[in-house]
Short mmCIF file of C-alpha atoms in Angstrom, two decimals:
data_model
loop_
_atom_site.label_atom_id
_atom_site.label_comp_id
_atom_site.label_asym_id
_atom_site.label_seq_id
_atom_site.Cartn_x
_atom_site.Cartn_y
_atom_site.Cartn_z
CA UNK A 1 -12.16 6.33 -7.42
CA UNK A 2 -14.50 4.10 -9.28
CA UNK A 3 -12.77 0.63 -10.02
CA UNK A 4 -14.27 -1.13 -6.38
CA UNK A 5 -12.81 -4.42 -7.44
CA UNK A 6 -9.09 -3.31 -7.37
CA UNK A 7 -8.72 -3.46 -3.62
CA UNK A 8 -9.47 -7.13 -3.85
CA UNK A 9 -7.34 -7.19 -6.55
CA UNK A 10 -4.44 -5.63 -4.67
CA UNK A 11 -4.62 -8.31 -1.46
CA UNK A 12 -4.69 -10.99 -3.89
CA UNK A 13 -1.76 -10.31 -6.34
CA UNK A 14 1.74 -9.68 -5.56
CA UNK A 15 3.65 -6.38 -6.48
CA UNK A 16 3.32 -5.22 -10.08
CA UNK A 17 6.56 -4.60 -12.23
CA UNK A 18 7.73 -1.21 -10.52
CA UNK A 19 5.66 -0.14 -8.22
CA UNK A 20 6.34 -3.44 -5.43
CA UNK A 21 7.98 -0.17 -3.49
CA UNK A 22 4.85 1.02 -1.91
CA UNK A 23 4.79 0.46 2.00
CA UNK A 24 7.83 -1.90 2.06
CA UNK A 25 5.96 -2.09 -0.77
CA UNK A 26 3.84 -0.63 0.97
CA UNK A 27 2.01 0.17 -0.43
CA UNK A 28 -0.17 2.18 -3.29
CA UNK A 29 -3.04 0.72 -5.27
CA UNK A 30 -6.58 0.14 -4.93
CA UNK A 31 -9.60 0.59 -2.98
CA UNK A 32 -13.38 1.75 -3.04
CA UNK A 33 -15.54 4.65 -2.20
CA UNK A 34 -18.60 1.94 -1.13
CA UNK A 35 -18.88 0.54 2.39
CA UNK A 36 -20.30 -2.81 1.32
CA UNK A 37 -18.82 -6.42 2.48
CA UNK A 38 -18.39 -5.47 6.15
CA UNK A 39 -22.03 -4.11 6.48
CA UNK A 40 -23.81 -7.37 4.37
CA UNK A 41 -25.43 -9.66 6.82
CA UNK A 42 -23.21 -12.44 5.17
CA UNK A 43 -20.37 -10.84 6.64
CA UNK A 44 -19.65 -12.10 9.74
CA UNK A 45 -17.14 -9.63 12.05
CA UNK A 46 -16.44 -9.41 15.68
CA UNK A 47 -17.80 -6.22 16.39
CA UNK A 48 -14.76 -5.47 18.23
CA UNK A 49 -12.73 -6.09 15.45
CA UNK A 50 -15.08 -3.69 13.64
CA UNK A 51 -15.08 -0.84 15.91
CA UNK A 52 -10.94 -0.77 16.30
CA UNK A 53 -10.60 -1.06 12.22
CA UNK A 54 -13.04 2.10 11.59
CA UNK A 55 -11.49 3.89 14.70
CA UNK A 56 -7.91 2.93 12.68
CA UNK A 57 -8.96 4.26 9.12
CA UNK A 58 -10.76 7.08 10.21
CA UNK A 59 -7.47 8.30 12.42
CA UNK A 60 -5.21 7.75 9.15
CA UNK A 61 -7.63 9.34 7.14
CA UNK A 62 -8.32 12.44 9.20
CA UNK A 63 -4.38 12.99 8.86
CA UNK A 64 -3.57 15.93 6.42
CA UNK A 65 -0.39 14.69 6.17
CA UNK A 66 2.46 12.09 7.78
CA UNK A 67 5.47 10.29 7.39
CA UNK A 68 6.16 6.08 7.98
CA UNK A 69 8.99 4.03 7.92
CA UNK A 70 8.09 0.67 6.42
CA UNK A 71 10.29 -3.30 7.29
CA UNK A 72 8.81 -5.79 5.13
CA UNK A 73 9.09 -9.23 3.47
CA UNK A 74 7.58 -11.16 0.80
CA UNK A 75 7.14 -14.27 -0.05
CA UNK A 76 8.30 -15.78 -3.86
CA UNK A 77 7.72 -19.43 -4.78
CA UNK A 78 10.00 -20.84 -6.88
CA UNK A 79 9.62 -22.76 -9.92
CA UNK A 80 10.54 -25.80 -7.66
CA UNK A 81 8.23 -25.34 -5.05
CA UNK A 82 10.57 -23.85 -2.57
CA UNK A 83 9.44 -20.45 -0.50
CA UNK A 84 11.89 -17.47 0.02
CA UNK A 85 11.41 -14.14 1.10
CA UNK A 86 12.67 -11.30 -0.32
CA UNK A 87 13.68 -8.15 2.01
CA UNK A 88 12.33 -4.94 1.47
CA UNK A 89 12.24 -1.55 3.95
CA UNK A 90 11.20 1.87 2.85
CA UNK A 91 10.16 5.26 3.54
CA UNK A 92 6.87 7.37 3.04
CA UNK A 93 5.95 10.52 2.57
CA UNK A 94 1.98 11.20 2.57
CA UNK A 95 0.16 14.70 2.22
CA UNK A 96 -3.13 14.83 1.16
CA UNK A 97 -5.06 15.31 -1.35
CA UNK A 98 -2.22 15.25 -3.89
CA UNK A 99 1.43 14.58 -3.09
CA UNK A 100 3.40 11.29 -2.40
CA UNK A 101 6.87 10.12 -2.54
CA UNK A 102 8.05 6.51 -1.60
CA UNK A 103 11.69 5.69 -1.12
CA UNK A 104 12.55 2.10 -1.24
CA UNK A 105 15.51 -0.38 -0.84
CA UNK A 106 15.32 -4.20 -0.76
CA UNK A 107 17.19 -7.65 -2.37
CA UNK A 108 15.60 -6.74 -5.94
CA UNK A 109 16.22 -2.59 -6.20
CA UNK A 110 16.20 0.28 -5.01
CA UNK A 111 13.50 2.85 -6.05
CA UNK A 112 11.79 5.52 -5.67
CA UNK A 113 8.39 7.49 -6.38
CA UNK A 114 7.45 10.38 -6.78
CA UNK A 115 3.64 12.12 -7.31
CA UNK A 116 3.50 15.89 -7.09
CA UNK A 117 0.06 15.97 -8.16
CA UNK A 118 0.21 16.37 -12.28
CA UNK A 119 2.74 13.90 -12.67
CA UNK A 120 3.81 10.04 -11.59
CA UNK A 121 7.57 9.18 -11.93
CA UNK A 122 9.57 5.63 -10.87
CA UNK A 123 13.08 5.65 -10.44
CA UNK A 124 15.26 2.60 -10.40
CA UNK A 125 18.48 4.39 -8.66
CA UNK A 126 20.32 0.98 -9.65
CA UNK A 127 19.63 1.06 -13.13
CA UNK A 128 19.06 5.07 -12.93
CA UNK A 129 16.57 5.02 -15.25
CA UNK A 130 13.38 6.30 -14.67
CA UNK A 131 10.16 6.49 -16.57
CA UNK A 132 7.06 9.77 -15.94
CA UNK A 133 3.52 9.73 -17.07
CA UNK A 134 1.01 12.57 -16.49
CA UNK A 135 -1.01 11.48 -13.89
CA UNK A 136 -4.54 12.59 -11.69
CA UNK A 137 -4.91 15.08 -9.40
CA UNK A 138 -5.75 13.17 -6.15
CA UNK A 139 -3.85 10.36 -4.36
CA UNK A 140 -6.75 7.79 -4.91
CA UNK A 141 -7.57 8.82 -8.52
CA UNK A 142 -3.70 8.42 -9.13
CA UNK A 143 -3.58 5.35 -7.69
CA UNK A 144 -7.03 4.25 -9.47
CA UNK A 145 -4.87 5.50 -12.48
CA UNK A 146 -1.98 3.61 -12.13
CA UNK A 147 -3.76 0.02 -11.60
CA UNK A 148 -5.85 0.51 -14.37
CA UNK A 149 -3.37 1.59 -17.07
CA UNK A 150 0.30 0.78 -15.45
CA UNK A 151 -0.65 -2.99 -13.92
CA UNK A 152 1.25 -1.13 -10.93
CA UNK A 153 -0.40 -3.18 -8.13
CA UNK A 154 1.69 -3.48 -5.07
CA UNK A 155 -0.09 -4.65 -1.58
CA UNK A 156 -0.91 -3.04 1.01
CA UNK A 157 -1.42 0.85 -0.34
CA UNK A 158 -5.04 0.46 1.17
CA UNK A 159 -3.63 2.27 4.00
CA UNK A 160 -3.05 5.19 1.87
CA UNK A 161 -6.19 5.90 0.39
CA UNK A 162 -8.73 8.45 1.46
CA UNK A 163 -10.87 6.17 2.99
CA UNK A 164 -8.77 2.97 4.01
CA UNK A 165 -11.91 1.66 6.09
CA UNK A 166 -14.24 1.07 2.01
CA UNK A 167 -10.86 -0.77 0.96
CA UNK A 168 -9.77 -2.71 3.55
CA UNK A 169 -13.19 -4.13 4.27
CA UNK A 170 -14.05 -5.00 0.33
CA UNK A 171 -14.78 -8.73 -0.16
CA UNK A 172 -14.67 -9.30 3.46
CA UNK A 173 -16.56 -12.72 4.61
CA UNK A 174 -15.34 -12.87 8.38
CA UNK A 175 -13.05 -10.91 10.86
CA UNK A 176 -11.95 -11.56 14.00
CA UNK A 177 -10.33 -9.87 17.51
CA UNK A 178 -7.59 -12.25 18.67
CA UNK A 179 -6.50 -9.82 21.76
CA UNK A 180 -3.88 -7.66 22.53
CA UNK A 181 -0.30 -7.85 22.05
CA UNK A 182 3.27 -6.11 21.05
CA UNK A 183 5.01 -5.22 17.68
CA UNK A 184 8.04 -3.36 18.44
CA UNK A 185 7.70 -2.68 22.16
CA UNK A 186 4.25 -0.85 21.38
CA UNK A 187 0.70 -2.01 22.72
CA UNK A 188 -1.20 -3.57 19.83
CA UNK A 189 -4.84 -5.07 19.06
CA UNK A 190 -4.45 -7.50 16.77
CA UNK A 191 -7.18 -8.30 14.09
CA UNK A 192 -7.71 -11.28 11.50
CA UNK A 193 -10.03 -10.75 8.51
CA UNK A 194 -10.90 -13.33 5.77
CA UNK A 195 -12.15 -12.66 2.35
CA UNK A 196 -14.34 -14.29 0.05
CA UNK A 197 -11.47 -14.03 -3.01
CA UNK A 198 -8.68 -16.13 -1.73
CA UNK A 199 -6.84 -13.53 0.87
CA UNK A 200 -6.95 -13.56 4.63
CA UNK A 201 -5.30 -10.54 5.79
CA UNK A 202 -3.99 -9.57 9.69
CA UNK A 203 -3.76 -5.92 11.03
CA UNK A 204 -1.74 -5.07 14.08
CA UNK A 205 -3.65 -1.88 15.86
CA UNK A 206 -1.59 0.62 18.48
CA UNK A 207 -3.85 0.61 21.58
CA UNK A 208 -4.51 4.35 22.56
CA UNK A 209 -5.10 7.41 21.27
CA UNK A 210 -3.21 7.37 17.84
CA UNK A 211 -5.20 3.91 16.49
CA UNK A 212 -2.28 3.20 13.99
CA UNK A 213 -1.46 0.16 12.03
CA UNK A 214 1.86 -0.50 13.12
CA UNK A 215 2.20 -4.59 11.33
CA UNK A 216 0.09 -5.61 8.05
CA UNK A 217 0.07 -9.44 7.01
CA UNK A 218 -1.41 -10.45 3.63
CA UNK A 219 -1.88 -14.28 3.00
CA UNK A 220 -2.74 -15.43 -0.41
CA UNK A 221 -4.64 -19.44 0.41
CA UNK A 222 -5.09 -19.70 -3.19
CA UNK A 223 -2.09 -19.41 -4.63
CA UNK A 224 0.74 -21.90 -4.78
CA UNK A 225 2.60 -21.79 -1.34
CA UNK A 226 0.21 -19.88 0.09
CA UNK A 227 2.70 -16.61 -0.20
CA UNK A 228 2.60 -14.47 2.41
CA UNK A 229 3.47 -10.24 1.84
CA UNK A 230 4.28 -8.87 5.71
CA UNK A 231 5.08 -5.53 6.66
CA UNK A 232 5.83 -3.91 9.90
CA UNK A 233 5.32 0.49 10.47
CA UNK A 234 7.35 2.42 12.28
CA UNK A 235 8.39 5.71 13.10
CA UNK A 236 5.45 7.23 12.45
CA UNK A 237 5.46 11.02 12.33
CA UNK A 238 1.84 13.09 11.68
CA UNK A 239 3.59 16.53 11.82
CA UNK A 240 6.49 15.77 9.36
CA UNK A 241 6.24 19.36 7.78
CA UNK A 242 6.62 18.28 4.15
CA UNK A 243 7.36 20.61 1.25
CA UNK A 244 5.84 20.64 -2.18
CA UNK A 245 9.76 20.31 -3.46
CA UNK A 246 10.14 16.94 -1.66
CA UNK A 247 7.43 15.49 -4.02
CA UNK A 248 8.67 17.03 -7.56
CA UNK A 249 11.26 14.74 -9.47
CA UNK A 250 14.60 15.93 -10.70
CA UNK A 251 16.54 13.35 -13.28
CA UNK A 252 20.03 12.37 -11.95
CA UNK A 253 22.91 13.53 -14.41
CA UNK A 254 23.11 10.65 -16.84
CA UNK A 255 19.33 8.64 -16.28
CA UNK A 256 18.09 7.11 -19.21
CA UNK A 257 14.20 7.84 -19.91
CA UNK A 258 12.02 4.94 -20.39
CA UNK A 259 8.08 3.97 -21.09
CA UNK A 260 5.96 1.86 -17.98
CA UNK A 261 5.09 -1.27 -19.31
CA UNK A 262 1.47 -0.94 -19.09
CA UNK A 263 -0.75 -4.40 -19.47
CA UNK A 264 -2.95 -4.57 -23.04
CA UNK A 265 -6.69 -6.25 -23.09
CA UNK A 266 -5.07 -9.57 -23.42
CA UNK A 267 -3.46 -9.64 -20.49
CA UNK A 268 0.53 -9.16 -22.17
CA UNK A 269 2.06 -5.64 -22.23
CA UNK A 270 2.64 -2.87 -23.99
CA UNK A 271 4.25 0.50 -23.83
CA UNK A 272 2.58 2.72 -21.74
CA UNK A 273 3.67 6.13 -20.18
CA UNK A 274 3.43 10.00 -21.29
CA UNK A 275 1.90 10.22 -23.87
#
């Protein structure tokens, strides 16, 4: 991937049109290939909280291939002022370099996504529609792919990429190790990071010899409300035996075929998809 700003991006924008399904949301665009903020002498970190965050991305990264149930909420303000959170849970299906499928239910829709490694498609069961565009041939270059042309910019997908340590620790100005503790009846370390754009961010770490993230909190200071995107993993399987058909997309009888909505240079939208 070359785009290093998009992880910052990512923690500091809510979900994009469609694609708010990754990791409860959970979770796909973003990240950088460039080990930078957390290793600048401005960048103050517990080295604690260091150590457990590389020992945590280089676990998920070494994985060839795993599956994750995702419980989430996010925050919307309304035009009043007034917070609510909207419910979200999900399922995903990870197996590197090239294949992903998220299924995901919550207040707004239910959808689903599917990358088989030549092709992205998003299907709204609710409105079964669903709209395809050709896409990469690698996880991060997809996801690269999609931010850049689609405006598809959910939170959270840091945890996906190749190398979730170079994205998570972009833009990083401080990080701390506030102890251990539970989430879900499971052992955690719990870490706080701030970054220099806006965005603290908290990771919840299982204690032991599978280092996974098992809770992800994303506060926005900046924005109005000061939002908050929170998701909670579970069920995590890193021998789920996945199969190439699981990833390729077959329209229901009746869906209607539309174009992404891709942003334009201005900052608007315009159609986008195969082309």
């Amino acid at each position: 991937m070359t785009d290093t700003g998009s992880s910052a991006r990512l923690r500091k924008r809510w979900c994009g049109p469609l694609l708010a399904l990754l990791l409860g949301a959970t979770p796909l665009l973003g990240g950088a290939q460039q080990e930078k903020a957390a290793t600048e002498p401005s960048a103050r970190i517990d080295p604690q909280a260091q150590r457990i965050l590389r020992q945590m991305s280089d676990f998920l990264a070494a994985q060839r291939e795993f599956s994750v149930r995702t419980e989430g909420t996010l925050d919307e303000v309304l035009d009043s002022g007034q917070k609510v959170q909207l419910q979200r849970a999900g399922d995903v299906r990870l197996q590197r370099p090239n294949r992903l499928r998220v299924d995901r239910t919550g207040d707004l829709a239910k959808l689903h996504l599917f990358y088989d490694g030549r092709q992205l498609t998003l299907h709204g069961e609710r409105a079964n529609a669903y709209a395809t565009t050709p896409a990469p041939s690698t996880v991060d270059a997809m996801v690269d792919m999609a931010s850049q042309r689609l405006g598809l910019e959910p939170p959270g997908s840091d945890l996906l990429l190749s190398n979730p340590y170079a994205a998570l620790t972009e833009d990083v100005c401080s990080g701390s190790y506030l102890g251990r503790s539970m989430v879900d009846g499971v052992p955690v370390h719990h870490l706080a990071f701030r970054n220099s754009d806006g965005v603290d961010w908290e990771l919840w770490v299982e204690d032991g010899p599978r280092p996974l993230p098992r809770k992800y909190v994303i506060t926005s200071r900046d924005l109005p409300g000061v939002p908050q995107y929170s998701v909670s993993l579970s069920d995590w399987n890193l021998s789920p035996r996945l199969t190439p058909d699981q990833f390729q997309f077959t329209p229901p009888r009746d869906a209607v075929r539309v174009s992404f909505l891709a942003p334009d240079s201005q900052g608007g939208a315009q159609q986008g998809g195969s082309k």
